[in-house]
C-alpha cells in the first residue's frame, strides 16, 4: 500500500502544455503526499496502481488551487465611513492627504494586540480559502514602525489554512511621527529590513510608488536595500498616475508590478524585457471608480504574464472574493476567462516567485480545486456564486 490517492472522472484544466486551458476531457490525477505524481487521460492511467484512496469526480472540473498574490490581510478596523465620504465626492487622495486613509488604518493596527490581529486576519483568510485559495501573499504596511511591522508579518505567518508568503511594505505610507521627514522614514524602512529578514519574516519587499506614496528615487533606495540582502522586489506601480515606477522595478528584476492603470508603453516594454508579471487588481479599480483602464491589449501583445488578485485592504478593495475578481477582470478589463484563470494560478505563482504550483503537472504541489461547473469558463461567468466542491491543499482534502 502506498499513500497515493487517485482522482478520476475529472475534466482537467491543467493550464499546462499548449492546449487551451491545458484541457483533458476525461482526466485523472494521482497524488502522493503533498505532491502530484501523475496527470493525464484516465485511459492512460498507469497499470497496477493500488491507491490508498480513490475519488470519482463524476465529470466535475478540476483546476489548480487559487493563488491570491497581493493582499493586505493584516490590519485593525475598517473604513466604511471613508467610503461614505467618497460617495459624497471626496477623492481617495484628498482623504489620504487630510490624514485619513491608510493612516487611520495604521492607528487602528497599532492599537490592536497580536491576538486581535490574528483573529481578524484569520477570518479574512477563511473567506478566501472557502473559494479555493491555497496560497496567499500578505503584506505588512499598516504598522510603519519596526515593532508593528514585525507584529503584522508574524501575524501573517501564523495564519492557518493556506500557504502564506509575506512581503515587507514598510514604504506604504508616511507614519505621523515622520511628518515632513519622508527621506528619514525611507532610511528607517531600509534599516529595519535586515532585522525582519533575520527573523524569517520577509519573502519579498514591496513599496507604494505614487504621488501620495513614495517617489521613484525613494523607491530605488528601498530596492537597493532589498537587493543588498538578496530579497526580491515587487511594486505598487502606476495606480493613480504614471511615475515610471514600473521601469524602475524592472531594473531590479521585480517579480511583479501591481495595479498599472496608468502604465505607459515604455512600462509595458520594460515588463516584457524583464519577464516581470503584471498584476491587475480590478477590485481597487472598481471600488475607487477609476476610469483609466490598464493597457491590457498592449500587455497581451507584448506577451507579459498577467496575474489577478483581490488586493484585499480596507481602503480601496475590501473584497474577500478572488472568484469575483475573475468576473471583474473579464467584464471591466476584457480579459478572457482563460486569461483570468491563469491570472489566479499560473501567473500568480510566478508573481510570488513560486515554481512549484499554479498548474497541474507531476512534481508540483497537490493544491487543487474541484468545481461544480461543466467548464472552467464558468468560474469567470458567475459572480456572487461559489461553486467550490472540494479544496485539496498539499494532497489533503480541507
Ligand atoms: N494601493 C492600494 O490600493 C492600497 N495600498 C496601496 O498602496 C490601499 C491601502 C489603503 O487605502 O489602506
Ligand atoms: Fe495593494
Coordinates of C-alpha atoms and ligand atoms in Angstrom, one line a residue:
X1 CA 0.0 0.0 0.0
X2 CA 1.3 3.5 -0.8
X3 CA -0.1 6.8 0.3
X4 CA -1.1 7.5 -3.3
X5 CA -4.6 9.0 -3.9
X6 CA -6.4 8.8 -7.2
X7 CA -8.8 11.4 -8.6
X8 CA -10.7 10.2 -11.6
X9 CA -13.7 11.2 -13.7
X10 CA -12.4 14.8 -13.8
X11 CA -12.4 17.4 -16.5
X12 CA -9.0 18.8 -16.0
X13 CA -7.9 22.4 -16.6
X14 CA -4.2 21.7 -16.1
X15 CA -3.1 25.1 -17.5
X16 CA -0.1 23.0 -18.6
X17 CA 1.0 22.4 -22.2
X18 CA -0.1 24.1 -25.4
X19 CA -3.8 23.1 -25.3
X20 CA -6.3 25.9 -24.4
X21 CA -6.8 25.5 -20.7
X22 CA -4.4 22.6 -20.7
X23 CA -7.6 20.7 -21.2
X24 CA -8.1 16.9 -20.5
X25 CA -11.7 15.9 -21.0
X26 CA -11.7 12.5 -19.2
X27 CA -8.8 13.1 -16.8
X28 CA -7.2 11.6 -13.8
X29 CA -4.6 12.8 -11.3
X30 CA -2.5 10.9 -8.7
X31 CA -1.1 12.5 -5.6
X32 CA 1.5 11.2 -3.2
X33 CA 2.0 13.0 0.0
X34 CA 2.0 16.7 -0.8
X35 CA 2.7 16.4 -4.5
X36 CA 1.1 15.5 -7.8
X37 CA 2.8 12.4 -9.3
X38 CA 0.8 11.8 -12.4
X39 CA -1.8 13.7 -14.5
X40 CA -3.4 12.7 -17.8
X41 CA -6.3 11.0 -19.6
X42 CA -7.9 8.3 -17.4
X43 CA -7.5 5.8 -20.3
X44 CA -3.7 6.1 -19.8
X45 CA -3.6 5.6 -16.1
X46 CA -0.5 3.5 -15.1
X47 CA -1.3 -0.2 -14.8
X48 CA -1.2 -1.9 -11.4
X49 CA -2.0 1.2 -9.4
X50 CA -3.3 0.5 -5.9
X51 CA -4.2 3.9 -4.4
X52 CA -5.0 4.2 -0.8
X53 CA -7.9 6.4 -1.7
X54 CA -10.0 6.9 -4.8
X55 CA -12.3 9.8 -5.7
X56 CA -14.7 9.7 -8.6
X57 CA -15.4 13.3 -9.6
X58 CA -18.2 12.4 -12.0
X59 CA -17.3 15.0 -14.6
X60 CA -16.6 17.9 -12.2
X61 CA -13.9 20.4 -13.3
X62 CA -10.6 20.3 -11.5
X63 CA -8.2 23.3 -11.6
X64 CA -5.0 24.2 -9.8
X65 CA -5.6 25.8 -6.3
X66 CA -6.2 29.5 -6.5
X67 CA -3.4 31.9 -5.5
X68 CA -4.1 35.4 -4.2
X69 CA -0.8 37.1 -4.9
X70 CA -1.5 40.6 -3.5
X71 CA -3.3 41.2 -0.2
X72 CA -3.1 43.4 2.8
X73 CA -4.9 40.9 5.1
X74 CA -3.5 42.1 8.5
X75 CA -4.9 45.3 9.9
X76 CA -7.2 46.7 12.5
X77 CA -10.5 48.4 12.0
X78 CA -12.3 49.2 8.7
X79 CA -13.0 52.2 6.6
X80 CA -16.8 52.2 5.8
X81 CA -17.0 55.8 6.9
X82 CA -14.4 56.8 4.4
X83 CA -16.4 55.0 1.7
X84 CA -19.4 57.2 2.6
X85 CA -17.2 60.3 2.3
X86 CA -16.0 59.2 -1.1
X87 CA -19.6 58.7 -2.1
X88 CA -20.3 62.3 -1.2
X89 CA -17.5 63.4 -3.5
X90 CA -14.2 63.3 -1.6
X91 CA -11.4 61.7 -3.5
X92 CA -9.1 58.9 -2.2
X93 CA -6.1 61.3 -2.5
X94 CA -7.9 64.1 -0.6
X95 CA -8.8 61.8 2.2
X96 CA -5.2 60.5 2.4
X97 CA -3.7 64.0 2.3
X98 CA -6.1 65.0 5.2
X99 CA -4.6 62.2 7.3
X100 CA -7.4 59.7 6.8
X101 CA -7.0 56.8 4.5
X102 CA -4.0 54.5 5.1
X103 CA -3.0 56.4 8.2
X104 CA -6.3 55.8 10.0
X105 CA -5.8 52.0 9.5
X106 CA -2.2 52.4 10.8
X107 CA -3.6 53.9 14.0
X108 CA -6.2 51.0 14.4
X109 CA -3.5 48.4 13.6
X110 CA -1.0 49.8 16.2
X111 CA -3.8 49.7 18.8
X112 CA -4.8 46.1 18.2
X113 CA -2.9 43.4 20.1
X114 CA -1.5 40.4 18.4
X115 CA -4.4 38.1 19.3
X116 CA -6.9 40.5 17.8
X117 CA -4.9 41.0 14.7
X118 CA -4.7 37.3 14.2
X119 CA -8.3 36.7 14.8
X120 CA -9.3 39.3 12.3
X121 CA -6.9 38.2 9.6
X122 CA -7.7 34.5 10.1
X123 CA -11.4 35.3 9.4
X124 CA -10.5 37.1 6.2
X125 CA -8.3 34.2 5.1
X126 CA -11.0 31.8 5.9
X127 CA -13.3 33.6 3.4
X128 CA -10.6 33.3 0.7
X129 CA -9.9 29.6 1.3
X130 CA -13.7 28.9 1.2
X131 CA -13.4 29.9 -2.5
X132 CA -10.5 27.7 -3.3
X133 CA -7.4 29.8 -2.4
X134 CA -4.5 27.6 -1.3
X135 CA -1.7 30.2 -1.4
X136 CA -1.9 33.8 -0.3
X137 CA 0.6 36.7 -0.2
X138 CA 0.2 39.0 2.7
X139 CA 1.9 42.4 3.0
X140 CA 2.8 44.5 6.0
X141 CA 2.4 48.2 5.7
X142 CA -0.1 49.2 8.4
X143 CA 2.4 49.1 11.2
X144 CA 5.0 51.5 9.9
X145 CA 7.4 51.1 12.8
X146 CA 9.7 48.2 13.4
X147 CA 7.8 46.5 16.1
X148 CA 4.4 47.0 14.5
X149 CA 5.6 45.9 11.1
X150 CA 7.2 42.8 12.7
X151 CA 3.9 42.1 14.6
X152 CA 1.9 42.2 11.3
X153 CA 4.3 39.9 9.5
X154 CA 4.4 37.5 12.4
X155 CA 0.6 37.5 12.4
X156 CA 0.6 36.7 8.6
X157 CA 2.9 33.8 9.2
X158 CA 0.7 32.4 12.0
X159 CA -2.3 32.2 9.7
X160 CA -3.7 28.7 9.2
X161 CA -5.3 27.0 6.2
X162 CA -3.2 28.2 3.2
X163 CA 0.4 28.7 2.4
X164 CA 1.4 32.3 3.2
X165 CA 4.1 34.4 1.6
X166 CA 4.9 37.7 3.2
X167 CA 6.0 41.0 1.7
X168 CA 7.5 43.8 3.7
X169 CA 5.7 47.0 2.7
X170 CA 7.2 49.5 5.1
X171 CA 7.2 52.0 2.3
X172 CA 3.4 52.1 2.1
X173 CA 2.7 55.5 3.8
X174 CA 4.4 58.1 5.9
X175 CA 3.7 57.5 9.6
X176 CA 2.7 60.6 11.7
X177 CA 5.9 60.6 13.7
X178 CA 7.9 61.1 10.5
X179 CA 5.7 64.0 9.2
X180 CA 7.8 66.2 6.9
X181 CA 10.7 63.8 7.1
X182 CA 10.0 61.4 4.2
X183 CA 13.6 60.6 3.4
X184 CA 14.4 59.9 7.0
X185 CA 11.5 57.4 7.0
X186 CA 12.8 55.7 3.9
X187 CA 16.1 55.3 5.7
X188 CA 14.3 53.7 8.6
X189 CA 12.4 51.3 6.4
X190 CA 15.7 50.2 4.9
X191 CA 17.3 50.0 8.3
X192 CA 14.6 47.7 9.7
X193 CA 14.8 45.3 6.7
X194 CA 17.8 43.2 7.8
X195 CA 16.2 42.6 11.2
X196 CA 12.9 41.5 9.7
X197 CA 14.7 39.3 7.3
X198 CA 16.8 37.7 10.0
X199 CA 13.6 36.8 11.8
X200 CA 12.5 35.0 8.6
X201 CA 9.6 37.4 8.0
X202 CA 10.3 38.6 4.5
X203 CA 9.9 36.8 1.2
X204 CA 9.8 40.0 -0.9
X205 CA 10.0 43.8 -0.5
X206 CA 7.2 46.0 -1.8
X207 CA 6.7 49.8 -2.0
X208 CA 3.9 52.2 -3.0
X209 CA 5.5 54.5 -5.7
X210 CA 2.9 57.2 -6.1
X211 CA 2.3 60.9 -5.6
X212 CA 0.7 60.2 -2.2
X213 CA 3.2 57.4 -1.6
X214 CA 7.0 57.4 -2.3
X215 CA 8.9 58.9 -5.2
X216 CA 10.9 56.8 -7.7
X217 CA 14.1 58.0 -6.0
X218 CA 12.9 56.8 -2.6
X219 CA 11.6 53.6 -4.0
X220 CA 15.0 53.0 -5.6
X221 CA 16.6 53.3 -2.1
X222 CA 14.3 50.7 -0.7
X223 CA 15.0 48.4 -3.7
X224 CA 18.8 48.8 -3.2
X225 CA 18.5 47.8 0.4
X226 CA 16.5 44.7 -0.7
X227 CA 19.0 43.8 -3.3
X228 CA 21.8 44.1 -0.8
X229 CA 20.0 41.4 1.2
X230 CA 19.2 39.2 -1.7
X231 CA 15.5 39.9 -1.4
X232 CA 13.2 40.0 -4.5
X233 CA 11.1 43.1 -5.0
X234 CA 7.6 44.0 -6.3
X235 CA 5.9 47.3 -6.6
X236 CA 2.5 49.1 -6.3
X237 CA 3.1 51.0 -9.6
X238 CA 1.2 53.4 -11.8
X239 CA -2.1 53.1 -9.8
X240 CA -3.1 56.7 -9.7
X241 CA -0.5 58.3 -12.0
X242 CA 2.4 57.3 -14.2
X243 CA 5.5 57.6 -12.1
X244 CA 7.7 55.3 -14.2
X245 CA 7.8 53.0 -11.2
X246 CA 7.4 50.0 -13.4
X247 CA 10.6 50.7 -15.4
X248 CA 12.5 51.2 -12.1
X249 CA 11.1 47.9 -10.6
X250 CA 12.1 46.1 -13.8
X251 CA 15.6 47.4 -13.5
X252 CA 15.7 45.4 -10.2
X253 CA 14.2 42.3 -11.9
X254 CA 10.9 42.7 -9.9
X255 CA 8.7 39.7 -9.5
X256 CA 5.6 41.8 -10.3
X257 CA 4.3 45.3 -10.8
X258 CA 0.8 45.7 -9.5
X259 CA -2.2 47.9 -10.4
X260 CA -0.8 49.5 -13.6
X261 CA -3.9 51.6 -14.7
X262 CA -1.5 54.4 -15.8
X263 CA 1.2 52.2 -17.3
X264 CA 2.9 53.7 -20.3
X265 CA 4.1 51.9 -23.5
X266 CA 7.7 52.2 -22.1
X267 CA 6.4 50.4 -18.9
X268 CA 4.9 47.6 -21.0
X269 CA 8.2 47.1 -22.8
X270 CA 10.1 47.1 -19.5
X271 CA 7.8 44.4 -18.1
X272 CA 8.2 42.3 -21.3
X273 CA 12.0 42.6 -21.3
X274 CA 12.5 41.7 -17.6
X275 CA 9.9 38.9 -17.5
X276 CA 8.1 40.7 -14.7
X277 CA 4.4 39.8 -14.0
X278 CA 1.7 42.5 -14.4
X279 CA -0.7 42.0 -11.6
X280 CA -4.1 43.6 -12.2
X281 CA -6.4 44.5 -9.3
X282 CA -10.0 45.0 -10.6
X283 CA -11.4 45.3 -7.1
X284 CA -9.4 48.5 -6.4
X285 CA -10.2 49.9 -9.9
X286 CA -13.9 49.2 -9.2
X287 CA -14.1 50.5 -5.7
X288 CA -12.2 53.7 -6.5
X289 CA -14.5 54.2 -9.5
X290 CA -11.3 54.5 -11.6
X291 CA -12.0 55.2 -15.3
X292 CA -8.5 54.7 -16.7
X293 CA -8.1 51.1 -17.8
X294 CA -4.8 49.2 -17.5
X295 CA -3.4 48.7 -21.1
X296 CA -4.5 45.1 -21.3
X297 CA -4.2 44.8 -25.1
X298 CA -0.6 46.1 -25.1
X299 CA 0.3 43.8 -22.2
X300 CA -1.2 40.9 -24.2
X301 CA 0.6 41.9 -27.4
X302 CA 3.9 42.0 -25.6
X303 CA 3.2 38.6 -24.0
X304 CA 3.5 40.0 -20.5
X305 CA 2.2 37.4 -18.0
X306 CA -0.9 38.9 -16.3
X307 CA -1.9 37.9 -12.7
X308 CA -5.0 38.9 -10.9
X309 CA -5.6 39.4 -7.2
X310 CA -8.1 40.8 -4.7
X311 CA -5.7 43.5 -3.3
X312 CA -7.8 42.9 -0.2
X313 CA -7.4 46.1 2.0
X314 CA -9.7 48.3 4.0
X315 CA -9.3 51.4 1.9
X316 CA -9.5 50.6 -1.8
X317 CA -10.5 46.9 -2.1
X318 CA -12.4 45.4 0.8
X319 CA -13.4 42.3 -1.2
X320 CA -12.7 38.8 0.0
X321 CA -13.7 37.1 -3.2
X322 CA -11.0 36.1 -5.6
X323 CA -13.7 34.5 -7.8
X324 CA -15.4 37.9 -8.1
X325 CA -12.1 39.3 -9.4
X326 CA -12.2 36.7 -12.3
X327 CA -15.6 38.1 -13.3
X328 CA -14.5 41.7 -12.9
X329 CA -11.3 41.2 -14.9
X330 CA -13.4 39.9 -17.8
X331 CA -16.2 42.5 -17.6
X332 CA -14.1 45.5 -16.7
X333 CA -10.6 44.7 -18.2
X334 CA -11.7 42.5 -21.1
X335 CA -9.5 39.5 -20.1
X336 CA -10.7 36.2 -21.5
X337 CA -11.9 33.7 -18.9
X338 CA -8.9 31.6 -19.6
X339 CA -6.5 34.5 -19.0
X340 CA -8.4 35.3 -15.8
X341 CA -8.0 31.7 -14.5
X342 CA -4.3 31.7 -15.5
X343 CA -4.1 35.0 -13.6
X344 CA -5.0 33.5 -10.3
X345 CA -3.0 30.3 -10.7
X346 CA 0.0 30.0 -13.1
X347 CA 0.9 33.7 -13.3
X348 CA 0.0 34.4 -9.7
X349 CA 2.6 31.7 -8.7
X350 CA 5.1 33.4 -10.9
X351 CA 4.3 36.8 -9.2
X352 CA 5.4 35.2 -6.0
X353 CA 8.5 33.5 -7.4
X354 CA 7.0 30.1 -6.8
X355 CA 7.7 27.4 -9.5
X356 CA 6.1 24.5 -7.6
X357 CA 2.5 25.4 -8.1
X358 CA -0.1 27.2 -10.3
X359 CA -0.5 24.3 -12.8
X360 CA -1.4 20.6 -12.6
X361 CA 1.8 18.7 -13.5
X362 CA 3.9 15.9 -12.0
X363 CA 6.2 17.2 -9.3
X364 CA 4.1 20.2 -8.4
X365 CA 2.3 20.7 -5.2
X366 CA -1.0 18.8 -4.9
X367 CA -3.0 22.1 -4.4
X368 CA -6.2 21.9 -6.5
X369 CA -9.9 22.7 -6.5
X370 CA -12.9 20.6 -7.7
X371 CA -15.8 22.8 -9.0
X372 CA -19.4 22.2 -9.6
X373 CA -19.3 23.5 -13.2
X374 CA -19.1 22.0 -16.6
X375 CA -16.4 24.2 -18.0
X376 CA -13.8 26.4 -16.3
X377 CA -15.1 29.5 -18.2
X378 CA -18.0 29.4 -15.6
X379 CA -15.6 30.5 -12.9
X380 CA -15.5 33.9 -14.6
X381 CA -19.1 33.9 -15.6
X382 CA -20.9 33.6 -12.3
X383 CA -20.5 36.4 -9.8
X384 CA -21.6 36.0 -6.2
X385 CA -21.8 32.2 -6.5
X386 CA -19.2 29.9 -5.1
X387 CA -19.2 26.6 -7.0
X388 CA -16.3 25.1 -5.0
X389 CA -17.0 21.4 -4.1
X390 CA -13.6 20.4 -2.7
X391 CA -10.3 22.1 -2.0
X392 CA -7.2 19.9 -1.8
X393 CA -4.2 21.5 -0.2
X394 CA -0.9 19.7 0.0
X395 CA -2.7 16.5 -1.0
X396 CA -5.3 16.8 1.8
X397 CA -9.0 17.5 1.3
X398 CA -9.6 20.5 3.5
Ligands
LIG1 N1 -2.6 50.9 -3.0 C1 -3.8 50.5 -2.6 O1 -4.8 50.4 -3.4 C2 -3.8 50.1 -1.2 N2 -2.4 50.4 -0.9 C3 -1.8 50.8 -2.0 O2 -0.6 51.1 -2.0 C4 -4.7 51.0 -0.4 C5 -4.4 50.9 1.0 C6 -5.4 51.7 1.9 O3 -6.0 52.6 1.4 O4 -5.4 51.3 3.1
LIG2 FE1 -2.1 46.8 -2.6

